[in-house]
Amino acid sequence: MRWMPVMLLAACASAPSRAPRGTKARDVPPDVDRDYAIWLGGARVGTAHETERWSPAGVILQRTEAMRFLRGSVPVAIATVIEITADPSLAPSRVSWTERAQTTRHAEAQRDATGWILVDDTGQLGAIRLPAAAIPAELAPLFVRRDGRFAGPVFLPARGFAAGDGRIEPIAPRRLIAQLAVNTVGTAPAPGAANAAPRAIAEATIDLGDDAMPIRVVDGEGVIATRITASDAAIAFRPVDLLAATSIPLTGSPSETSPAKLSASTEAGTARPLRASTLGAAGRAGRPSDESHGAAASPRIVRSSDESHGAVADPRAGRSPGEASSALLGSRGATAGSSSAHVRRIVLDGDLPVPSLPGQAPQVTPDGMELALSPQLAGGLPPGPPGTDRTREIITLVANVHRRIAPDLAAAPSSARSATAATAGDCTTFALAYAALASTRGIPTRIITGFRIDGDRLVRHRWAISWAGGAWIAIDAAFGAVPAGGDLIGLAVHTADDVGLLAGEAALTHVRAARWK
């Protein structure tokens, strides 16, 4: 699932009989079928069916996941199938991934002695930069069944084959812990900062039943998979609004101050007043805004940089922006990019550092993480290369994105690759499409994952920041706002590739509550 990368790693963890060590018929384990109900916030959002088909040649492991939910009032259905072929020693030789939503996407990877080779949905061949020892994360539980634990390189077929390090180990009788750390190679920390080592960004707890089979899996975002019978799996359920299920209530009432009254500790350096520009009401009305990007992780993984890292065409298949992990699109609430000179303040309760970005100035207080919000705030990022003002050029790029992409809450999740040709999508699609255009023009750009203020709640959202020649500015392409701010809360700065998206999604789970100051 898109918003549960570890669920894919953990939900099929089983520990009955040993994995085969020979090819004799009597050593071949029996075939296995498993069914799971997937829950979020007490509501059922999907069903997963897993099969193991054994023969003397090895095993074919298949996971079929059917997700049904609402994005606001728009119904969404996403079906994902991952199939893995491995020999009796569990060495994988083939992995296929298929996603069916409004359109169908497919990718297949094959391994030889030199590594993994991928054929994506366009039929192109390409080498994946993965060690030959890397395995699909869904296969790791079979190693646990054989060896009692697992540790090693893994990749996520449903997330553009993004690579990381997986670990599954017992922590108590009949309880396992699964962790996934995404490799941060290719992301860019702040200038002068050391490259961060991979961190555990997703975690799940697995409870085993009397038969040593998983009966319950809980990930860091509160998504729960429970073992059910095949007949229960066939029972229809009413889809839940995932926007509402993943939003954070915003309590209290807002108050406003002038940017001039900000203290030096929170102002974080305003380079010069930025003139707010938008595409106009017609360009913003009804634009999709908010997307849930699941996964549990630390936002400390990625820092912003002054380099240009827009989305680039990449032979890897798209992810599933969290697979229905990572992918709840939000509402179409208030427009972004207010030109008001007033500053609003909000206090977050959580356990993460918040970056100083265009449109926001964070300050740690006894009450929590306090944020000043205004499109007039320049943030505290290191400056990019000096140059002429490119704000008008950026506005033109955003207008081009709006002409090409229509808001569609039911569109399949976008990947860094698919967004370059998308004609419909959500906030991630808009942000990635803009980043791709900015990259071709040599405009340093990063993607931001965070929240947007939508009335009395915070909803998940993505936008971009770009170096405009004299300052970093926020660009909310989904709403046509340049510069954006005042209603945006950025939690993670990352690159526009699939690994960056996965790392960015991690920060969302670290905010527990929010209130107006």
Short mmCIF file of C-alpha atoms in Angstrom, two decimals:
data_model
loop_
_atom_site.label_atom_id
_atom_site.label_comp_id
_atom_site.label_asym_id
_atom_site.label_seq_id
_atom_site.Cartn_x
_atom_site.Cartn_y
_atom_site.Cartn_z
CA MET A 1 0.00 0.00 0.00
CA ARG A 2 1.13 3.43 -0.81
CA TRP A 3 0.86 4.81 2.70
CA MET A 4 2.32 1.71 4.34
CA PRO A 5 5.66 0.62 2.88
CA VAL A 6 6.36 -1.53 5.93
CA MET A 7 2.93 -3.12 5.70
CA LEU A 8 4.09 -4.65 2.45
CA LEU A 9 7.15 -5.88 4.25
CA ALA A 10 5.34 -7.14 7.30
CA ALA A 11 1.79 -8.16 6.48
CA CYS A 12 2.86 -11.30 4.71
CA ALA A 13 5.28 -12.30 7.46
CA SER A 14 4.48 -15.84 8.43
CA ALA A 15 6.28 -18.42 10.50
CA PRO A 16 4.84 -21.87 10.00
CA SER A 17 6.98 -24.56 8.39
CA ARG A 18 10.57 -24.04 7.34
CA ALA A 19 11.38 -22.78 3.89
CA PRO A 20 12.67 -25.53 1.56
CA ARG A 21 16.32 -26.49 1.57
CA GLY A 22 16.18 -29.09 -1.13
CA THR A 23 14.27 -30.03 -4.25
CA LYS A 24 12.77 -33.36 -3.23
CA ALA A 25 9.00 -33.51 -3.42
CA ARG A 26 8.70 -34.22 0.30
CA ASP A 27 10.65 -31.01 1.02
CA VAL A 28 8.21 -28.81 -0.86
CA PRO A 29 6.05 -26.84 1.60
CA PRO A 30 2.30 -26.76 1.11
CA ASP A 31 0.67 -23.89 -0.70
CA VAL A 32 -0.61 -21.10 1.55
CA ASP A 33 -3.44 -18.56 1.19
CA ARG A 34 -3.92 -15.62 3.54
CA ASP A 35 -6.48 -12.82 3.71
CA TYR A 36 -6.24 -9.53 5.59
CA ALA A 37 -8.56 -6.62 6.24
CA ILE A 38 -6.83 -3.24 6.22
CA TRP A 39 -8.10 -0.59 8.64
CA LEU A 40 -7.45 3.09 9.28
CA GLY A 41 -9.04 5.08 12.08
CA GLY A 42 -11.37 2.21 12.91
CA ALA A 43 -12.71 2.04 9.34
CA ARG A 44 -11.93 -0.61 6.77
CA VAL A 45 -10.14 0.72 3.70
CA GLY A 46 -9.05 -2.40 1.87
CA THR A 47 -8.40 -6.11 1.61
CA ALA A 48 -5.22 -8.03 0.86
CA HIS A 49 -4.92 -11.60 -0.43
CA GLU A 50 -1.58 -13.39 -0.35
CA THR A 51 -0.57 -16.71 -1.86
CA GLU A 52 2.52 -18.89 -1.74
CA ARG A 53 2.72 -21.47 -4.52
CA TRP A 54 5.55 -23.91 -3.98
CA SER A 55 7.21 -26.40 -6.33
CA PRO A 56 10.60 -28.08 -6.51
CA ALA A 57 11.72 -25.04 -8.52
CA GLY A 58 10.92 -22.65 -5.68
CA VAL A 59 8.06 -20.33 -4.80
CA ILE A 60 5.82 -17.78 -6.47
CA LEU A 61 4.70 -15.27 -3.86
CA GLN A 62 1.82 -13.01 -4.84
CA ARG A 63 0.12 -10.19 -2.95
CA THR A 64 -3.08 -8.67 -4.31
CA GLU A 65 -4.31 -5.56 -2.55
CA ALA A 66 -7.65 -3.88 -3.25
CA MET A 67 -8.15 -0.44 -1.71
CA ARG A 68 -11.45 1.44 -1.69
CA PHE A 69 -11.83 4.86 -0.08
CA LEU A 70 -12.96 8.42 -0.67
CA ARG A 71 -10.91 11.54 -1.29
CA GLY A 72 -13.40 14.06 -0.05
CA SER A 73 -16.53 12.92 -1.86
CA VAL A 74 -14.68 11.31 -4.78
CA PRO A 75 -14.56 7.49 -4.75
CA VAL A 76 -11.17 5.90 -5.42
CA ALA A 77 -10.35 2.27 -6.16
CA ILE A 78 -6.78 1.04 -6.54
CA ALA A 79 -5.78 -2.58 -7.10
CA THR A 80 -2.14 -3.58 -6.79
CA VAL A 81 -0.54 -6.94 -7.58
CA ILE A 82 3.05 -7.81 -6.71
CA GLU A 83 4.39 -11.18 -7.84
CA ILE A 84 7.81 -12.56 -6.89
CA THR A 85 9.54 -15.66 -8.23
CA ALA A 86 12.31 -17.16 -6.06
CA ASP A 87 14.28 -20.41 -6.00
CA PRO A 88 14.21 -22.87 -3.06
CA SER A 89 16.91 -20.84 -1.27
CA LEU A 90 14.63 -17.77 -1.58
CA ALA A 91 16.94 -16.05 -4.07
CA PRO A 92 14.56 -13.93 -6.19
CA SER A 93 14.87 -13.91 -9.96
CA ARG A 94 11.81 -11.93 -11.07
CA VAL A 95 9.52 -9.27 -9.60
CA SER A 96 6.46 -7.79 -11.27
CA TRP A 97 4.26 -4.92 -10.13
CA THR A 98 0.90 -3.93 -11.58
CA GLU A 99 -1.38 -1.12 -10.45
CA ARG A 100 -4.91 -0.72 -11.78
CA ALA A 101 -6.82 2.47 -11.12
CA GLN A 102 -8.13 4.82 -13.81
CA THR A 103 -5.18 3.61 -15.84
CA THR A 104 -2.93 0.56 -15.58
CA ARG A 105 0.78 0.73 -14.83
CA HIS A 106 3.19 -2.17 -14.88
CA ALA A 107 6.86 -2.87 -14.30
CA GLU A 108 8.93 -6.02 -14.16
CA ALA A 109 12.45 -6.55 -12.84
CA GLN A 110 14.72 -9.50 -13.50
CA ARG A 111 17.96 -10.34 -11.75
CA ASP A 112 21.16 -11.70 -13.20
CA ALA A 113 24.69 -12.00 -11.84
CA THR A 114 25.32 -8.27 -12.30
CA GLY A 115 22.19 -6.94 -10.66
CA TRP A 116 18.58 -6.08 -11.39
CA ILE A 117 17.27 -5.07 -14.82
CA LEU A 118 13.88 -3.41 -15.15
CA VAL A 119 11.28 -3.27 -17.92
CA ASP A 120 8.79 -0.50 -17.20
CA ASP A 121 5.31 0.08 -18.58
CA THR A 122 6.71 1.67 -21.74
CA GLY A 123 8.74 -1.43 -22.57
CA GLN A 124 12.07 0.27 -21.91
CA LEU A 125 14.99 -1.63 -20.46
CA GLY A 126 17.16 -0.11 -17.80
CA ALA A 127 19.51 -1.04 -15.02
CA ILE A 128 18.31 -0.37 -11.49
CA ARG A 129 21.07 0.89 -9.24
CA LEU A 130 20.57 -1.91 -6.73
CA PRO A 131 22.99 -4.51 -5.41
CA ALA A 132 22.40 -7.99 -6.72
CA ALA A 133 21.82 -9.07 -3.11
CA ALA A 134 18.80 -6.76 -2.75
CA ILE A 135 15.44 -8.48 -2.46
CA PRO A 136 11.88 -7.19 -2.77
CA ALA A 137 10.68 -6.24 0.70
CA GLU A 138 7.68 -8.54 0.39
CA LEU A 139 10.01 -11.55 0.33
CA ALA A 140 11.76 -10.70 3.62
CA PRO A 141 9.15 -12.43 5.84
CA LEU A 142 9.95 -15.77 4.24
CA PHE A 143 13.53 -15.32 5.42
CA VAL A 144 12.12 -14.63 8.89
CA ARG A 145 10.21 -17.89 8.73
CA ARG A 146 13.39 -19.77 7.88
CA ASP A 147 15.97 -17.89 9.96
CA GLY A 148 13.94 -16.23 12.72
CA ARG A 149 14.96 -12.72 11.62
CA PHE A 150 16.00 -10.72 8.57
CA ALA A 151 18.45 -7.90 7.87
CA GLY A 152 19.62 -6.76 4.47
CA PRO A 153 19.08 -4.55 1.43
CA VAL A 154 15.54 -4.40 0.09
CA PHE A 155 13.60 -2.50 -2.55
CA LEU A 156 9.97 -1.50 -2.88
CA PRO A 157 8.43 -2.47 -6.24
CA ALA A 158 5.37 -0.29 -5.61
CA ARG A 159 7.51 2.77 -4.87
CA GLY A 160 9.50 3.04 -8.08
CA PHE A 161 11.82 0.27 -6.85
CA ALA A 162 13.22 2.64 -4.22
CA ALA A 163 15.96 0.96 -2.20
CA GLY A 164 16.59 0.75 1.51
CA ASP A 165 17.63 -1.49 4.35
CA GLY A 166 15.11 -3.77 6.03
CA ARG A 167 15.17 -5.45 9.40
CA ILE A 168 12.69 -7.82 11.05
CA GLU A 169 13.45 -9.27 14.46
CA PRO A 170 11.62 -10.64 17.50
CA ILE A 171 11.05 -8.31 20.45
CA ALA A 172 8.82 -10.56 22.58
CA PRO A 173 7.17 -13.98 22.35
CA ARG A 174 4.94 -13.97 19.26
CA ARG A 175 5.82 -10.37 18.46
CA LEU A 176 8.16 -9.02 15.78
CA ILE A 177 9.28 -5.54 14.86
CA ALA A 178 9.86 -4.60 11.21
CA GLN A 179 11.85 -1.51 10.25
CA LEU A 180 12.66 0.06 6.92
CA ALA A 181 15.38 2.67 6.33
CA VAL A 182 15.45 4.37 2.96
CA ASN A 183 18.86 4.93 1.42
CA THR A 184 19.46 8.67 1.22
CA VAL A 185 22.04 8.40 -1.55
CA GLY A 186 21.07 10.92 -4.20
CA THR A 187 19.33 13.29 -1.83
CA ALA A 188 21.06 16.52 -0.90
CA PRO A 189 21.64 17.65 2.68
CA ALA A 190 22.21 21.29 3.47
CA PRO A 191 25.56 22.69 2.32
CA GLY A 192 28.25 21.84 4.82
CA ALA A 193 26.21 19.08 6.44
CA ALA A 194 27.45 15.53 6.49
CA ASN A 195 25.55 13.01 4.43
CA ALA A 196 22.98 11.44 6.70
CA ALA A 197 23.17 7.71 7.21
CA PRO A 198 20.05 5.73 6.34
CA ARG A 199 17.51 5.93 9.16
CA ALA A 200 14.59 3.74 10.11
CA ILE A 201 11.77 5.71 8.59
CA ALA A 202 9.01 3.14 8.78
CA GLU A 203 8.16 0.66 11.46
CA ALA A 204 5.53 -2.01 12.00
CA THR A 205 4.70 -4.38 14.84
CA ILE A 206 3.65 -7.93 13.95
CA ASP A 207 1.67 -10.15 16.32
CA LEU A 208 1.60 -13.89 15.68
CA GLY A 209 -1.25 -16.26 16.55
CA ASP A 210 -1.19 -19.76 17.99
CA ASP A 211 -0.37 -21.11 14.54
CA ALA A 212 2.68 -18.78 14.31
CA MET A 213 0.92 -16.82 11.57
CA PRO A 214 0.47 -13.03 11.67
CA ILE A 215 -2.88 -12.09 13.10
CA ARG A 216 -2.29 -8.34 13.42
CA VAL A 217 0.12 -5.84 11.90
CA VAL A 218 0.24 -2.18 13.00
CA ASP A 219 2.36 0.41 11.25
CA GLY A 220 3.62 3.73 12.58
CA GLU A 221 0.74 5.63 11.01
CA GLY A 222 -1.96 3.61 12.75
CA VAL A 223 -2.83 1.48 9.74
CA ILE A 224 -3.80 -1.98 10.92
CA ALA A 225 -3.98 -5.26 9.01
CA THR A 226 -5.88 -8.10 10.67
CA ARG A 227 -6.07 -11.71 9.55
CA ILE A 228 -9.56 -12.66 8.41
CA THR A 229 -11.25 -15.59 6.71
CA ALA A 230 -11.82 -15.72 2.98
CA SER A 231 -15.56 -15.31 3.51
CA ASP A 232 -15.02 -12.20 5.64
CA ALA A 233 -12.71 -10.80 2.98
CA ALA A 234 -15.55 -10.99 0.47
CA ILE A 235 -17.89 -8.84 2.58
CA ALA A 236 -18.42 -5.38 1.09
CA PHE A 237 -17.57 -2.34 3.21
CA ARG A 238 -18.44 1.34 3.03
CA PRO A 239 -15.48 3.48 1.91
CA VAL A 240 -14.19 6.08 4.36
CA ASP A 241 -12.94 9.59 3.57
CA LEU A 242 -9.19 9.31 4.01
CA LEU A 243 -8.78 13.07 3.93
CA ALA A 244 -10.80 13.31 7.11
CA ALA A 245 -9.19 10.20 8.58
CA THR A 246 -5.66 11.57 8.22
CA SER A 247 -6.26 15.27 8.95
CA ILE A 248 -5.25 16.89 12.24
CA PRO A 249 -7.78 19.08 14.09
CA LEU A 250 -6.72 22.73 14.41
CA THR A 251 -8.04 24.24 17.62
CA GLY A 252 -8.35 27.83 18.85
CA SER A 253 -8.72 31.00 16.81
CA PRO A 254 -6.10 32.72 14.63
CA SER A 255 -4.61 36.10 15.46
CA GLU A 256 -2.50 38.20 13.12
CA THR A 257 0.57 40.39 13.53
CA SER A 258 2.71 42.37 11.14
CA PRO A 259 5.94 40.76 9.84
CA ALA A 260 7.80 43.80 11.20
CA LYS A 261 6.90 42.71 14.71
CA LEU A 262 8.51 39.32 14.37
CA SER A 263 11.48 38.82 16.64
CA ALA A 264 14.86 38.18 15.11
CA SER A 265 14.77 34.64 16.43
CA THR A 266 11.69 33.75 14.42
CA GLU A 267 12.03 35.98 11.39
CA ALA A 268 14.87 33.87 9.98
CA GLY A 269 15.91 36.66 7.65
CA THR A 270 13.54 38.23 5.15
CA ALA A 271 15.65 39.01 2.10
CA ARG A 272 13.17 41.36 0.47
CA PRO A 273 9.39 41.67 0.25
CA LEU A 274 8.02 39.15 -2.23
CA ARG A 275 5.11 40.19 -4.38
CA ALA A 276 2.39 37.55 -4.23
CA SER A 277 1.19 36.41 -7.63
CA THR A 278 -1.40 33.84 -8.53
CA LEU A 279 -2.96 32.57 -11.70
CA GLY A 280 -6.19 34.22 -10.69
CA ALA A 281 -9.35 32.80 -9.24
CA ALA A 282 -10.17 30.94 -12.42
CA GLY A 283 -6.82 29.21 -12.32
CA ARG A 284 -7.15 28.21 -8.68
CA ALA A 285 -10.77 27.32 -8.27
CA GLY A 286 -11.35 23.69 -7.54
CA ARG A 287 -7.70 22.75 -7.70
CA PRO A 288 -6.82 19.65 -5.74
CA SER A 289 -4.76 20.33 -2.70
CA ASP A 290 -4.19 17.79 -0.11
CA GLU A 291 -2.69 14.39 -0.32
CA SER A 292 -1.94 11.89 2.35
CA HIS A 293 1.58 10.64 2.03
CA GLY A 294 1.81 8.00 4.76
CA ALA A 295 4.78 6.05 6.10
CA ALA A 296 6.37 6.48 9.47
CA ALA A 297 9.73 8.15 9.58
CA SER A 298 11.92 10.97 10.67
CA PRO A 299 12.04 14.24 8.72
CA ARG A 300 15.65 14.58 9.75
CA ILE A 301 16.58 12.38 6.81
CA VAL A 302 16.63 15.11 4.16
CA ARG A 303 17.62 18.72 4.22
CA SER A 304 17.23 21.31 1.52
CA SER A 305 20.04 22.43 -0.74
CA ASP A 306 20.66 25.11 -3.30
CA GLU A 307 21.19 22.56 -6.06
CA SER A 308 18.57 21.89 -8.69
CA HIS A 309 16.92 18.54 -8.17
CA GLY A 310 13.75 18.64 -10.18
CA ALA A 311 11.98 15.49 -11.30
CA VAL A 312 13.74 13.84 -14.20
CA ALA A 313 12.56 11.14 -16.53
CA ASP A 314 13.46 7.88 -14.95
CA PRO A 315 13.00 4.34 -16.25
CA ARG A 316 11.53 3.14 -13.00
CA ALA A 317 7.85 2.52 -12.68
CA GLY A 318 5.83 4.79 -10.44
CA ARG A 319 5.13 4.18 -6.87
CA SER A 320 1.82 3.35 -5.51
CA PRO A 321 3.01 7.93 -3.22
CA GLY A 322 2.77 5.89 -0.62
CA GLU A 323 0.67 2.90 -2.63
CA ALA A 324 -3.02 3.66 -1.43
CA SER A 325 0.89 4.24 1.64
CA SER A 326 1.70 7.36 0.78
CA ALA A 327 -1.89 8.61 -1.13
CA LEU A 328 -4.73 10.27 0.16
CA LEU A 329 -5.62 13.33 -1.77
CA GLY A 330 -7.36 16.10 -0.02
CA SER A 331 -10.09 18.60 -0.28
CA ARG A 332 -10.50 21.65 -2.43
CA GLY A 333 -10.68 24.18 0.34
CA ALA A 334 -9.34 27.70 0.63
CA THR A 335 -6.93 28.99 -1.96
CA ALA A 336 -3.26 29.47 -1.21
CA GLY A 337 -0.84 32.28 -1.76
CA SER A 338 -2.47 35.13 0.12
CA SER A 339 -0.71 38.44 -0.43
CA SER A 340 -1.58 39.64 3.05
CA ALA A 341 1.33 41.15 4.96
CA HIS A 342 -0.04 39.79 8.21
CA VAL A 343 1.51 36.86 10.02
CA ARG A 344 -0.45 34.08 11.65
CA ARG A 345 1.01 31.80 14.29
CA ILE A 346 0.37 28.16 14.92
CA VAL A 347 1.76 25.73 17.51
CA LEU A 348 2.48 22.11 16.64
CA ASP A 349 2.74 19.27 19.12
CA GLY A 350 5.19 16.69 17.83
CA ASP A 351 8.73 15.37 17.92
CA LEU A 352 10.39 16.77 14.83
CA PRO A 353 12.49 19.79 13.88
CA VAL A 354 10.67 22.05 11.42
CA PRO A 355 12.78 23.65 8.67
CA SER A 356 12.85 27.40 8.11
CA LEU A 357 11.24 27.61 4.68
CA PRO A 358 9.80 30.35 2.51
CA GLY A 359 6.47 31.21 4.08
CA GLN A 360 7.27 30.00 7.59
CA ALA A 361 9.55 30.79 10.53
CA PRO A 362 9.78 28.10 13.24
CA GLN A 363 10.75 28.64 16.87
CA VAL A 364 10.92 26.13 19.70
CA THR A 365 8.92 27.39 22.70
CA PRO A 366 7.81 25.82 26.00
CA ASP A 367 4.40 25.33 24.37
CA GLY A 368 5.79 23.38 21.42
CA MET A 369 6.98 24.17 17.92
CA GLU A 370 5.65 27.64 17.10
CA LEU A 371 5.41 28.67 13.46
CA ALA A 372 4.94 32.14 12.03
CA LEU A 373 3.15 31.83 8.68
CA SER A 374 3.11 34.40 5.87
CA PRO A 375 4.06 34.46 2.18
CA GLN A 376 6.23 37.46 3.09
CA LEU A 377 8.63 35.32 5.14
CA ALA A 378 11.74 34.36 3.16
CA GLY A 379 12.86 31.51 5.41
CA GLY A 380 16.39 30.64 6.39
CA LEU A 381 17.64 28.33 3.65
CA PRO A 382 21.17 28.84 2.30
CA PRO A 383 21.05 31.10 -0.77
CA GLY A 384 21.38 29.74 -4.25
CA PRO A 385 23.56 31.17 -7.01
CA PRO A 386 22.99 34.91 -7.55
CA GLY A 387 21.15 35.86 -10.68
CA THR A 388 18.33 37.85 -12.20
CA ASP A 389 14.82 37.62 -10.78
CA ARG A 390 13.10 34.57 -12.30
CA THR A 391 9.76 34.97 -10.55
CA ARG A 392 7.91 35.77 -13.78
CA GLU A 393 9.46 32.75 -15.46
CA ILE A 394 8.34 30.57 -12.55
CA ILE A 395 4.80 31.95 -12.81
CA THR A 396 4.80 31.03 -16.51
CA LEU A 397 5.90 27.47 -15.72
CA VAL A 398 3.10 27.11 -13.18
CA ALA A 399 0.63 28.38 -15.77
CA ASN A 400 1.90 25.74 -18.20
CA VAL A 401 1.32 23.05 -15.59
CA HIS A 402 -2.23 24.29 -15.09
CA ARG A 403 -2.97 24.18 -18.79
CA ARG A 404 -1.81 20.58 -19.02
CA ILE A 405 -3.04 19.01 -15.77
CA ALA A 406 -6.64 18.85 -14.63
CA PRO A 407 -7.47 18.36 -10.95
CA ASP A 408 -8.67 14.81 -10.41
CA LEU A 409 -9.05 13.38 -6.93
CA ALA A 410 -9.55 9.89 -8.35
CA ALA A 411 -6.35 9.88 -10.40
CA ALA A 412 -3.78 7.21 -9.66
CA PRO A 413 -0.88 8.28 -7.42
CA SER A 414 1.89 10.03 -9.33
CA SER A 415 5.54 9.08 -9.35
CA ALA A 416 8.44 11.31 -10.26
CA ARG A 417 8.44 9.72 -13.69
CA SER A 418 4.72 9.61 -14.46
CA ALA A 419 4.09 13.23 -13.42
CA THR A 420 6.10 14.54 -16.35
CA ALA A 421 3.39 13.32 -18.75
CA ALA A 422 0.35 13.46 -16.45
CA THR A 423 -2.81 15.19 -17.63
CA ALA A 424 -4.74 14.80 -14.37
CA GLY A 425 -3.73 14.42 -10.76
CA ASP A 426 -3.45 15.67 -7.21
CA CYS A 427 -1.13 18.02 -5.34
CA THR A 428 1.83 15.66 -5.75
CA THR A 429 1.25 15.51 -9.50
CA PHE A 430 1.18 19.31 -9.74
CA ALA A 431 4.30 19.71 -7.60
CA LEU A 432 6.30 17.08 -9.48
CA ALA A 433 5.22 18.37 -12.89
CA TYR A 434 6.30 21.88 -11.95
CA ALA A 435 9.62 20.59 -10.57
CA ALA A 436 10.30 18.76 -13.83
CA LEU A 437 9.75 21.94 -15.85
CA ALA A 438 11.86 24.00 -13.45
CA SER A 439 14.66 21.46 -13.72
CA THR A 440 14.74 21.77 -17.51
CA ARG A 441 15.12 25.54 -17.11
CA GLY A 442 17.92 25.23 -14.57
CA ILE A 443 15.87 26.62 -11.68
CA PRO A 444 16.99 25.04 -8.37
CA THR A 445 13.88 23.37 -6.96
CA ARG A 446 12.89 21.13 -4.07
CA ILE A 447 9.66 19.39 -3.11
CA ILE A 448 8.04 20.11 0.26
CA THR A 449 5.84 17.65 2.14
CA GLY A 450 3.67 18.98 4.92
CA PHE A 451 0.20 20.29 5.71
CA ARG A 452 -2.18 22.93 4.43
CA ILE A 453 -4.55 24.77 6.74
CA ASP A 454 -8.09 23.91 5.67
CA GLY A 455 -10.49 25.65 8.03
CA ASP A 456 -10.30 23.92 11.40
CA ARG A 457 -7.94 21.14 10.34
CA LEU A 458 -4.57 20.44 8.77
CA VAL A 459 -4.66 18.35 5.62
CA ARG A 460 -1.70 16.69 3.96
CA HIS A 461 -0.20 18.54 1.05
CA ARG A 462 2.78 18.89 -1.30
CA TRP A 463 4.26 21.91 -3.03
CA ALA A 464 7.68 23.15 -4.16
CA ILE A 465 10.29 25.79 -3.42
CA SER A 466 12.52 27.36 -6.07
CA TRP A 467 15.48 29.71 -6.09
CA ALA A 468 14.23 32.76 -8.00
CA GLY A 469 17.65 34.39 -8.36
CA GLY A 470 17.59 36.46 -5.18
CA ALA A 471 15.47 34.44 -2.76
CA TRP A 472 13.81 31.08 -2.26
CA ILE A 473 10.07 31.23 -2.89
CA ALA A 474 7.27 28.73 -2.29
CA ILE A 475 5.26 27.52 -5.29
CA ASP A 476 1.93 25.80 -4.68
CA ALA A 477 1.27 24.64 -8.23
CA ALA A 478 -1.97 22.91 -7.25
CA PHE A 479 -3.41 26.35 -6.43
CA GLY A 480 -1.34 28.45 -8.83
CA ALA A 481 0.20 30.46 -5.99
CA VAL A 482 3.59 32.18 -6.50
CA PRO A 483 4.82 32.86 -3.87
CA ALA A 484 2.68 30.63 -1.71
CA GLY A 485 2.45 30.71 2.06
CA GLY A 486 0.34 31.72 4.99
CA ASP A 487 -1.59 28.46 4.95
CA LEU A 488 1.27 26.01 4.33
CA ILE A 489 3.27 24.13 6.97
CA GLY A 490 6.37 22.47 5.51
CA LEU A 491 7.79 19.53 7.44
CA ALA A 492 10.31 17.96 5.05
CA VAL A 493 12.43 19.20 2.15
CA HIS A 494 13.41 16.56 -0.37
CA THR A 495 14.21 15.73 -3.95
CA ALA A 496 11.56 15.03 -6.57
CA ASP A 497 12.47 11.39 -7.13
CA ASP A 498 10.70 8.39 -5.63
CA VAL A 499 13.20 7.99 -2.80
CA GLY A 500 12.79 11.65 -1.91
CA LEU A 501 9.01 11.34 -1.90
CA LEU A 502 9.17 8.33 0.40
CA ALA A 503 11.52 10.13 2.78
CA GLY A 504 9.31 13.21 2.79
CA GLU A 505 6.19 11.27 3.66
CA ALA A 506 7.84 10.20 6.87
CA ALA A 507 7.52 13.57 8.55
CA LEU A 508 3.72 13.62 8.51
CA THR A 509 3.35 11.09 11.29
CA HIS A 510 5.38 13.18 13.74
CA VAL A 511 2.74 15.88 14.20
CA ARG A 512 0.18 14.93 16.84
CA ALA A 513 -1.83 18.11 17.39
CA ALA A 514 -2.08 21.74 16.27
CA ARG A 515 -3.58 24.93 17.65
CA TRP A 516 -3.64 28.62 16.81
CA LYS A 517 -1.36 30.87 18.84
#
